[in-house]
PDB file of C-alpha atoms in Angstrom:
ATOM      1  CA  LYS A   1      12.496  -5.107 -10.250  1.00 60.00           C
ATOM      2  CA  HIS A   2      10.526  -8.291 -10.661  1.00 68.00           C
ATOM      3  CA  ARG A   3      12.201  -8.889 -14.025  1.00 77.00           C
ATOM      4  CA  THR A   4      15.587  -8.142 -12.485  1.00 80.00           C
ATOM      5  CA  GLY A   5      14.967 -10.777  -9.814  1.00 79.00           C
ATOM      6  CA  ILE A   6      14.000 -13.354 -12.443  1.00 85.00           C
ATOM      7  CA  ALA A   7      17.095 -12.567 -14.508  1.00 87.00           C
ATOM      8  CA  VAL A   8      19.420 -12.756 -11.514  1.00 87.00           C
ATOM      9  CA  GLY A   9      17.798 -15.971 -10.269  1.00 87.00           C
ATOM     10  CA  SER A  10      18.035 -17.583 -13.704  1.00 90.00           C
ATOM     11  CA  GLY A  11      21.663 -16.530 -13.947  1.00 90.00           C
ATOM     12  CA  ALA A  12      22.375 -17.990 -10.514  1.00 90.00           C
ATOM     13  CA  ALA A  13      20.838 -21.327 -11.512  1.00 91.00           C
ATOM     14  CA  ILE A  14      22.948 -21.455 -14.689  1.00 92.00           C
ATOM     15  CA  VAL A  15      26.228 -20.596 -12.954  1.00 90.00           C
ATOM     16  CA  CYS A  16      25.506 -23.141 -10.211  1.00 90.00           C
ATOM     17  CA  PHE A  17      25.332 -25.793 -12.913  1.00 88.00           C
ATOM     18  CA  LEU A  18      28.508 -24.455 -14.534  1.00 89.00           C
ATOM     19  CA  MET A  19      30.274 -24.327 -11.183  1.00 89.00           C
ATOM     20  CA  PHE A  20      29.542 -27.985 -10.442  1.00 83.00           C
ATOM     21  CA  LYS A  21      30.333 -29.034 -14.016  1.00 84.00           C
ATOM     22  CA  SER A  22      33.693 -27.256 -14.050  1.00 87.00           C
ATOM     23  CA  SER A  23      34.629 -28.348 -10.531  1.00 84.00           C
ATOM     24  CA  LYS A  24      37.373 -30.931 -10.042  1.00 81.00           C
ATOM     25  CA  GLU A  25      35.268 -32.678  -7.417  1.00 75.00           C
ATOM     26  CA  PRO A  26      33.866 -36.103  -8.425  1.00 71.00           C
ATOM     27  CA  VAL A  27      30.193 -36.385  -9.316  1.00 61.00           C
ATOM     28  CA  VAL A  28      27.971 -36.816  -6.281  1.00 61.00           C
ATOM     29  CA  ALA A  29      27.416 -40.498  -5.553  1.00 62.00           C
ATOM     30  CA  ALA A  30      23.648 -40.093  -5.815  1.00 60.00           C
ATOM     31  CA  PHE A  31      24.011 -39.386  -9.540  1.00 65.00           C
ATOM     32  CA  GLU A  32      26.292 -42.298 -10.349  1.00 69.00           C
ATOM     33  CA  GLN A  33      23.362 -44.545 -11.187  1.00 73.00           C
ATOM     34  CA  TYR A  34      22.230 -42.092 -13.862  1.00 75.00           C
ATOM     35  CA  PRO A  35      24.740 -42.239 -16.741  1.00 77.00           C
ATOM     36  CA  GLN A  36      23.191 -39.284 -18.545  1.00 80.00           C
ATOM     37  CA  ALA A  37      23.546 -37.093 -15.451  1.00 75.00           C
ATOM     38  CA  VAL A  38      27.156 -38.199 -15.015  1.00 74.00           C
ATOM     39  CA  ALA A  39      27.896 -37.335 -18.647  1.00 78.00           C
ATOM     40  CA  LEU A  40      26.145 -33.973 -18.272  1.00 79.00           C
ATOM     41  CA  MET A  41      28.204 -33.102 -15.198  1.00 77.00           C
ATOM     42  CA  ALA A  42      31.512 -34.122 -16.774  1.00 80.00           C
ATOM     43  CA  GLN A  43      34.076 -31.315 -17.006  1.00 82.00           C
ATOM     44  CA  PHE A  44      34.581 -29.281 -20.136  1.00 84.00           C
ATOM     45  CA  ASP A  45      37.534 -30.146 -22.354  1.00 82.00           C
ATOM     46  CA  THR A  46      39.180 -26.849 -21.482  1.00 86.00           C
ATOM     47  CA  GLY A  47      38.643 -23.660 -19.454  1.00 88.00           C
ATOM     48  CA  ASN A  48      37.261 -25.370 -16.341  1.00 88.00           C
ATOM     49  CA  THR A  49      39.256 -23.243 -13.901  1.00 90.00           C
ATOM     50  CA  VAL A  50      38.153 -19.993 -15.545  1.00 92.00           C
ATOM     51  CA  ILE A  51      34.496 -21.069 -15.666  1.00 91.00           C
ATOM     52  CA  PHE A  52      34.583 -22.247 -12.054  1.00 89.00           C
ATOM     53  CA  ASN A  53      36.105 -18.990 -10.783  1.00 91.00           C
ATOM     54  CA  LEU A  54      33.685 -16.846 -12.787  1.00 93.00           C
ATOM     55  CA  SER A  55      30.732 -18.887 -11.526  1.00 92.00           C
ATOM     56  CA  VAL A  56      31.831 -18.558  -7.911  1.00 91.00           C
ATOM     57  CA  GLY A  57      32.393 -14.824  -8.403  1.00 93.00           C
ATOM     58  CA  TYR A  58      28.891 -14.397  -9.813  1.00 92.00           C
ATOM     59  CA  LEU A  59      27.297 -16.284  -6.904  1.00 92.00           C
ATOM     60  CA  VAL A  60      29.262 -14.229  -4.371  1.00 92.00           C
ATOM     61  CA  SER A  61      28.128 -11.031  -6.117  1.00 92.00           C
ATOM     62  CA  VAL A  62      24.493 -12.186  -6.048  1.00 91.00           C
ATOM     63  CA  LEU A  63      24.742 -12.996  -2.341  1.00 92.00           C
ATOM     64  CA  PHE A  64      26.326  -9.591  -1.666  1.00 91.00           C
ATOM     65  CA  TRP A  65      23.532  -7.885  -3.682  1.00 89.00           C
ATOM     66  CA  LEU A  66      20.849  -9.739  -1.710  1.00 90.00           C
ATOM     67  CA  LEU A  67      22.376  -8.809   1.643  1.00 91.00           C
ATOM     68  CA  VAL A  68      23.329  -5.198   0.898  1.00 90.00           C
ATOM     69  CA  VAL A  69      20.656  -4.054  -1.572  1.00 86.00           C
ATOM     70  CA  VAL A  70      17.587  -6.294  -1.659  1.00 87.00           C
ATOM     71  CA  ALA A  71      17.128  -7.100   2.046  1.00 90.00           C
ATOM     72  CA  PRO A  72      17.477  -3.464   3.291  1.00 90.00           C
ATOM     73  CA  HIS A  73      15.182  -2.251   0.484  1.00 88.00           C
ATOM     74  CA  ARG A  74      12.500  -4.757   1.428  1.00 90.00           C
ATOM     75  CA  ARG A  75      12.768  -3.834   5.120  1.00 93.00           C
ATOM     76  CA  ARG A  76      12.478  -0.150   4.284  1.00 92.00           C
ATOM     77  CA  ARG A  77       9.509  -0.791   2.005  1.00 93.00           C
ATOM     78  CA  ALA A  78       7.791  -2.904   4.675  1.00 95.00           C
ATOM     79  CA  ASN A  79       8.369  -0.197   7.289  1.00 95.00           C
ATOM     80  CA  LEU A  80       6.911   2.500   5.028  1.00 95.00           C
ATOM     81  CA  ARG A  81       3.925   0.300   4.194  1.00 96.00           C
ATOM     82  CA  ASN A  82       3.221  -0.505   7.867  1.00 96.00           C
ATOM     83  CA  ASN A  83       3.612   3.133   8.891  1.00 96.00           C
ATOM     84  CA  LEU A  84       1.240   4.221   6.135  1.00 97.00           C
ATOM     85  CA  LEU A  85      -1.323   1.641   7.266  1.00 97.00           C
ATOM     86  CA  ARG A  86      -1.085   2.937  10.835  1.00 97.00           C
ATOM     87  CA  HIS A  87      -1.526   6.535   9.714  1.00 97.00           C
ATOM     88  CA  TYR A  88      -4.478   5.547   7.551  1.00 97.00           C
ATOM     89  CA  ASN A  89      -6.154   3.835  10.506  1.00 97.00           C
ATOM     90  CA  ASP A  90      -5.460   6.912  12.657  1.00 96.00           C
ATOM     91  CA  PHE A  91      -6.961   9.070   9.901  1.00 97.00           C
ATOM     92  CA  LYS A  92     -10.139   6.953   9.824  1.00 97.00           C
ATOM     93  CA  ARG A  93     -10.440   6.994  13.603  1.00 96.00           C
ATOM     94  CA  ASP A  94     -10.008  10.779  13.829  1.00 96.00           C
ATOM     95  CA  LEU A  95     -12.392  11.332  10.931  1.00 96.00           C
ATOM     96  CA  ALA A  96     -14.981   9.032  12.533  1.00 96.00           C
ATOM     97  CA  HIS A  97     -14.578  10.965  15.794  1.00 95.00           C
ATOM     98  CA  THR A  98     -15.158  14.272  14.001  1.00 95.00           C
ATOM     99  CA  MET A  99     -18.283  13.021  12.232  1.00 96.00           C
ATOM    100  CA  LEU A 100     -19.667  11.423  15.393  1.00 96.00           C
ATOM    101  CA  ASP A 101     -19.055  14.577  17.373  1.00 95.00           C
ATOM    102  CA  ALA A 102     -20.735  16.694  14.677  1.00 95.00           C
ATOM    103  CA  ALA A 103     -23.690  14.308  14.757  1.00 94.00           C
ATOM    104  CA  GLY A 104     -24.022  14.888  18.506  1.00 92.00           C
ATOM    105  CA  ASP A 105     -22.927  11.443  19.683  1.00 91.00           C
ATOM    106  CA  ARG A 106     -21.803  11.685  23.318  1.00 85.00           C
ATOM    107  CA  ASP A 107     -19.640   8.568  23.006  1.00 86.00           C
ATOM    108  CA  SER A 108     -17.875   9.884  19.928  1.00 84.00           C
ATOM    109  CA  TYR A 109     -14.340   9.067  21.078  1.00 88.00           C
ATOM    110  CA  GLU A 110     -14.981   5.498  22.203  1.00 89.00           C
ATOM    111  CA  LYS A 111     -17.196   4.753  19.221  1.00 93.00           C
ATOM    112  CA  SER A 112     -14.685   6.190  16.746  1.00 95.00           C
ATOM    113  CA  PHE A 113     -12.437   3.134  17.170  1.00 95.00           C
ATOM    114  CA  GLU A 114     -15.324   0.878  16.194  1.00 95.00           C
ATOM    115  CA  LEU A 115     -16.364   2.977  13.212  1.00 96.00           C
ATOM    116  CA  THR A 116     -12.981   2.683  11.507  1.00 96.00           C
ATOM    117  CA  ASP A 117     -14.598  -0.484  10.107  1.00 96.00           C
ATOM    118  CA  PHE A 118     -16.372   0.710   6.957  1.00 96.00           C
ATOM    119  CA  ARG A 119     -19.268  -1.701   7.527  1.00 96.00           C
ATOM    120  CA  LYS A 120     -20.025  -0.280  10.957  1.00 96.00           C
ATOM    121  CA  PHE A 121     -19.555   3.301   9.772  1.00 96.00           C
ATOM    122  CA  ARG A 122     -21.930   2.676   6.878  1.00 95.00           C
ATOM    123  CA  GLU A 123     -24.484   1.026   9.130  1.00 95.00           C
ATOM    124  CA  TYR A 124     -24.341   3.722  11.821  1.00 95.00           C
ATOM    125  CA  PHE A 125     -24.694   6.706   9.488  1.00 96.00           C
ATOM    126  CA  SER A 126     -27.219   5.019   7.173  1.00 94.00           C
ATOM    127  CA  GLU A 127     -29.888   4.551   9.843  1.00 93.00           C
ATOM    128  CA  ASN A 128     -33.158   6.477   9.459  1.00 92.00           C
ATOM    129  CA  LYS A 129     -32.374   7.499   5.888  1.00 92.00           C
ATOM    130  CA  ARG A 130     -28.916   8.769   6.898  1.00 93.00           C
ATOM    131  CA  GLU A 131     -30.370  11.166   9.454  1.00 95.00           C
ATOM    132  CA  ARG A 132     -27.166  11.257  11.537  1.00 95.00           C
ATOM    133  CA  TRP A 133     -25.051  11.814   8.436  1.00 96.00           C
ATOM    134  CA  TYR A 134     -26.994  14.847   7.243  1.00 95.00           C
ATOM    135  CA  ALA A 135     -27.130  16.216  10.776  1.00 95.00           C
ATOM    136  CA  ALA A 136     -23.323  16.022  10.943  1.00 96.00           C
ATOM    137  CA  LEU A 137     -22.931  17.759   7.585  1.00 95.00           C
ATOM    138  CA  ASN A 138     -25.285  20.564   8.669  1.00 95.00           C
ATOM    139  CA  VAL A 139     -23.215  21.143  11.809  1.00 95.00           C
ATOM    140  CA  ILE A 140     -19.973  21.132   9.803  1.00 94.00           C
ATOM    141  CA  GLN A 141     -21.537  23.619   7.378  1.00 92.00           C
ATOM    142  CA  GLY A 142     -22.048  26.105  10.200  1.00 91.00           C
ATOM    143  CA  ASP A 143     -18.870  25.511  12.196  1.00 91.00           C
ATOM    144  CA  ASP A 144     -15.501  26.176  10.538  1.00 90.00           C
ATOM    145  CA  SER A 145     -13.651  24.387  13.329  1.00 93.00           C
ATOM    146  CA  TYR A 146     -14.913  21.063  12.029  1.00 94.00           C
ATOM    147  CA  LEU A 147     -13.785  21.926   8.517  1.00 92.00           C
ATOM    148  CA  THR A 148     -10.366  22.836   9.865  1.00 92.00           C
ATOM    149  CA  ASP A 149     -10.075  19.523  11.726  1.00 93.00           C
ATOM    150  CA  ILE A 150     -11.026  17.559   8.611  1.00 94.00           C
ATOM    151  CA  HIS A 151      -8.582  19.495   6.437  1.00 93.00           C
ATOM    152  CA  VAL A 152      -5.781  18.859   8.939  1.00 94.00           C
ATOM    153  CA  GLU A 153      -6.478  15.119   8.866  1.00 94.00           C
ATOM    154  CA  MET A 154      -6.565  15.134   5.063  1.00 94.00           C
ATOM    155  CA  ASP A 155      -3.273  17.042   4.909  1.00 94.00           C
ATOM    156  CA  LEU A 156      -1.598  14.620   7.321  1.00 94.00           C
ATOM    157  CA  LEU A 157      -2.700  11.632   5.272  1.00 95.00           C
ATOM    158  CA  SER A 158      -1.611  13.321   2.045  1.00 95.00           C
ATOM    159  CA  ASP A 159       1.814  14.004   3.548  1.00 96.00           C
ATOM    160  CA  GLU A 160       2.211  10.317   4.396  1.00 96.00           C
ATOM    161  CA  PHE A 161       1.291   9.215   0.884  1.00 97.00           C
ATOM    162  CA  SER A 162       3.612  11.849  -0.596  1.00 96.00           C
ATOM    163  CA  TYR A 163       6.455  10.651   1.610  1.00 95.00           C
ATOM    164  CA  VAL A 164       6.006   7.071   0.406  1.00 95.00           C
ATOM    165  CA  LEU A 165       5.765   8.215  -3.212  1.00 93.00           C
ATOM    166  CA  ASN A 166       8.988  10.211  -2.909  1.00 93.00           C
ATOM    167  CA  ASN A 167      11.026   7.607  -1.031  1.00 93.00           C
ATOM    168  CA  ILE A 168      10.442   4.336  -2.842  1.00 91.00           C
ATOM    169  CA  GLU A 169      10.119   3.369  -6.459  1.00 88.00           C
ATOM    170  CA  ILE A 170       6.589   2.210  -7.283  1.00 91.00           C
ATOM    171  CA  ALA A 171       6.559   0.050 -10.401  1.00 88.00           C
ATOM    172  CA  ASP A 172       2.894  -0.864  -9.910  1.00 92.00           C
ATOM    173  CA  GLN A 173       1.230   1.607 -12.291  1.00 93.00           C
ATOM    174  CA  GLU A 174      -2.234   1.088 -10.829  1.00 95.00           C
ATOM    175  CA  LEU A 175      -0.945   1.830  -7.329  1.00 96.00           C
ATOM    176  CA  TYR A 176       1.046   4.838  -8.538  1.00 95.00           C
ATOM    177  CA  SER A 177      -1.970   6.261 -10.391  1.00 95.00           C
ATOM    178  CA  PHE A 178      -4.194   5.717  -7.347  1.00 95.00           C
ATOM    179  CA  ILE A 179      -1.839   7.642  -5.047  1.00 96.00           C
ATOM    180  CA  LYS A 180      -1.525  10.505  -7.535  1.00 95.00           C
ATOM    181  CA  ARG A 181      -5.314  10.696  -7.957  1.00 94.00           C
ATOM    182  CA  LEU A 182      -5.820  10.723  -4.203  1.00 95.00           C
ATOM    183  CA  LEU A 183      -3.277  13.499  -3.669  1.00 95.00           C
ATOM    184  CA  ASN A 184      -4.677  15.576  -6.531  1.00 94.00           C
ATOM    185  CA  TYR A 185      -8.256  15.159  -5.323  1.00 92.00           C
ATOM    186  CA  VAL A 186      -7.402  16.183  -1.764  1.00 93.00           C
ATOM    187  CA  TYR A 187      -5.637  19.266  -3.112  1.00 92.00           C
ATOM    188  CA  ARG A 188      -8.588  20.213  -5.326  1.00 91.00           C
ATOM    189  CA  LEU A 189     -11.053  19.795  -2.468  1.00 89.00           C
ATOM    190  CA  LYS A 190      -9.246  22.579  -0.633  1.00 86.00           C
ATOM    191  CA  HIS A 191      -8.258  24.886  -3.475  1.00 85.00           C
ATOM    192  CA  SER A 192     -10.370  24.395  -6.598  1.00 85.00           C
ATOM    193  CA  PRO A 193     -13.330  26.805  -6.938  1.00 82.00           C
ATOM    194  CA  THR A 194     -15.388  23.910  -8.321  1.00 79.00           C
ATOM    195  CA  PHE A 195     -15.257  22.234  -4.896  1.00 80.00           C
ATOM    196  CA  THR A 196     -14.942  25.185  -2.540  1.00 74.00           C
ATOM    197  CA  VAL A 197     -18.231  26.819  -3.615  1.00 78.00           C
ATOM    198  CA  ASP A 198     -20.169  24.000  -1.925  1.00 85.00           C
ATOM    199  CA  GLN A 199     -17.298  22.535   0.025  1.00 87.00           C
ATOM    200  CA  VAL A 200     -19.230  20.529   2.605  1.00 91.00           C
ATOM    201  CA  LYS A 201     -21.168  18.682  -0.085  1.00 91.00           C
ATOM    202  CA  TYR A 202     -18.044  17.526  -1.929  1.00 92.00           C
ATOM    203  CA  LEU A 203     -16.151  16.950   1.300  1.00 93.00           C
ATOM    204  CA  GLY A 204     -19.020  14.817   2.595  1.00 94.00           C
ATOM    205  CA  ASN A 205     -18.957  12.730  -0.583  1.00 93.00           C
ATOM    206  CA  PHE A 206     -15.218  12.259  -0.219  1.00 94.00           C
ATOM    207  CA  ILE A 207     -15.536  11.194   3.435  1.00 96.00           C
ATOM    208  CA  TRP A 208     -18.357   8.779   2.660  1.00 96.00           C
ATOM    209  CA  GLU A 209     -16.378   7.178  -0.168  1.00 95.00           C
ATOM    210  CA  ILE A 210     -13.488   6.512   2.214  1.00 96.00           C
ATOM    211  CA  MET A 211     -15.249   5.723   5.463  1.00 96.00           C
ATOM    212  CA  ALA A 212     -18.146   3.720   3.972  1.00 95.00           C
ATOM    213  CA  SER A 213     -16.067   2.218   1.135  1.00 94.00           C
ATOM    214  CA  LEU A 214     -18.173   3.544  -1.692  1.00 92.00           C
ATOM    215  CA  SER A 215     -17.126   3.642  -5.333  1.00 88.00           C
ATOM    216  CA  THR A 216     -18.878   6.076  -7.646  1.00 81.00           C
ATOM    217  CA  ILE A 217     -18.379   3.483 -10.393  1.00 82.00           C
ATOM    218  CA  ASP A 218     -18.797   0.120  -8.641  1.00 82.00           C
ATOM    219  CA  GLY A 219     -21.118   1.158  -5.809  1.00 87.00           C
ATOM    220  CA  GLN A 220     -20.724  -0.199  -2.289  1.00 88.00           C
ATOM    221  CA  ARG A 221     -17.612  -2.307  -1.871  1.00 92.00           C
ATOM    222  CA  ASP A 222     -17.176  -5.203   0.537  1.00 93.00           C
ATOM    223  CA  PHE A 223     -13.552  -4.280   1.232  1.00 95.00           C
ATOM    224  CA  ASP A 224     -11.523  -1.211   2.122  1.00 96.00           C
ATOM    225  CA  PHE A 225     -10.087  -0.153  -1.227  1.00 95.00           C
ATOM    226  CA  ILE A 226      -7.479   2.253   0.170  1.00 96.00           C
ATOM    227  CA  GLU A 227      -6.240  -0.296   2.688  1.00 97.00           C
ATOM    228  CA  ARG A 228      -5.928  -2.873  -0.074  1.00 96.00           C
ATOM    229  CA  MET A 229      -3.910  -0.446  -2.196  1.00 96.00           C
ATOM    230  CA  ILE A 230      -1.616   0.430   0.706  1.00 97.00           C
ATOM    231  CA  LYS A 231      -0.818  -3.251   1.177  1.00 96.00           C
ATOM    232  CA  ARG A 232       0.489  -3.266  -2.393  1.00 95.00           C
ATOM    233  CA  VAL A 233       3.153  -0.676  -1.561  1.00 93.00           C
TER     234      VAL A 233
END
């Protein structure tokens, strides 16, 4: 699409020149002091009417394409991107609430809004050698209701990413690969025997990577990787 835009824009610039060159209108007064420009804008020896009409037709077609195709597509893409960002923030808030509640925090709901920030989540659950974090995982290990809540949140987020993937064309290969990896990993966490044998361990790693912005390759990040990828949609 980027190449298409460049091609169309280049074509529009060329036909604008041809339109003015083939027009019967006199050269703009501002160019009269530049003989080379006047000579360049002089009409062709023949075919001026045909060239002018074709140039105007091309420009009208480009304008129609921008209004009917490009503008609605960009609005739709922006709406999907903004909706996905909102759902991702809701996912982080609900996940933070679940982990806070499992850790025994009485202000879990109010604090969950604050802990959507990966820095604050990391700081809160890293205190005392991650005592709160391991306490939450132990509670989740013994209470299936927490696992159910987490799986529901993961499914909702996966559905949103799937919807975006199925409703717009994603030419960004890095973004496309990221979404596919995320969807596949969420599916495996729930269904693959490799992960379900010690589900809480792998689920905890997954949650920490998202909520504390950890990369198994790069280590702790200073930005929210998923949020950054969503903004590329």
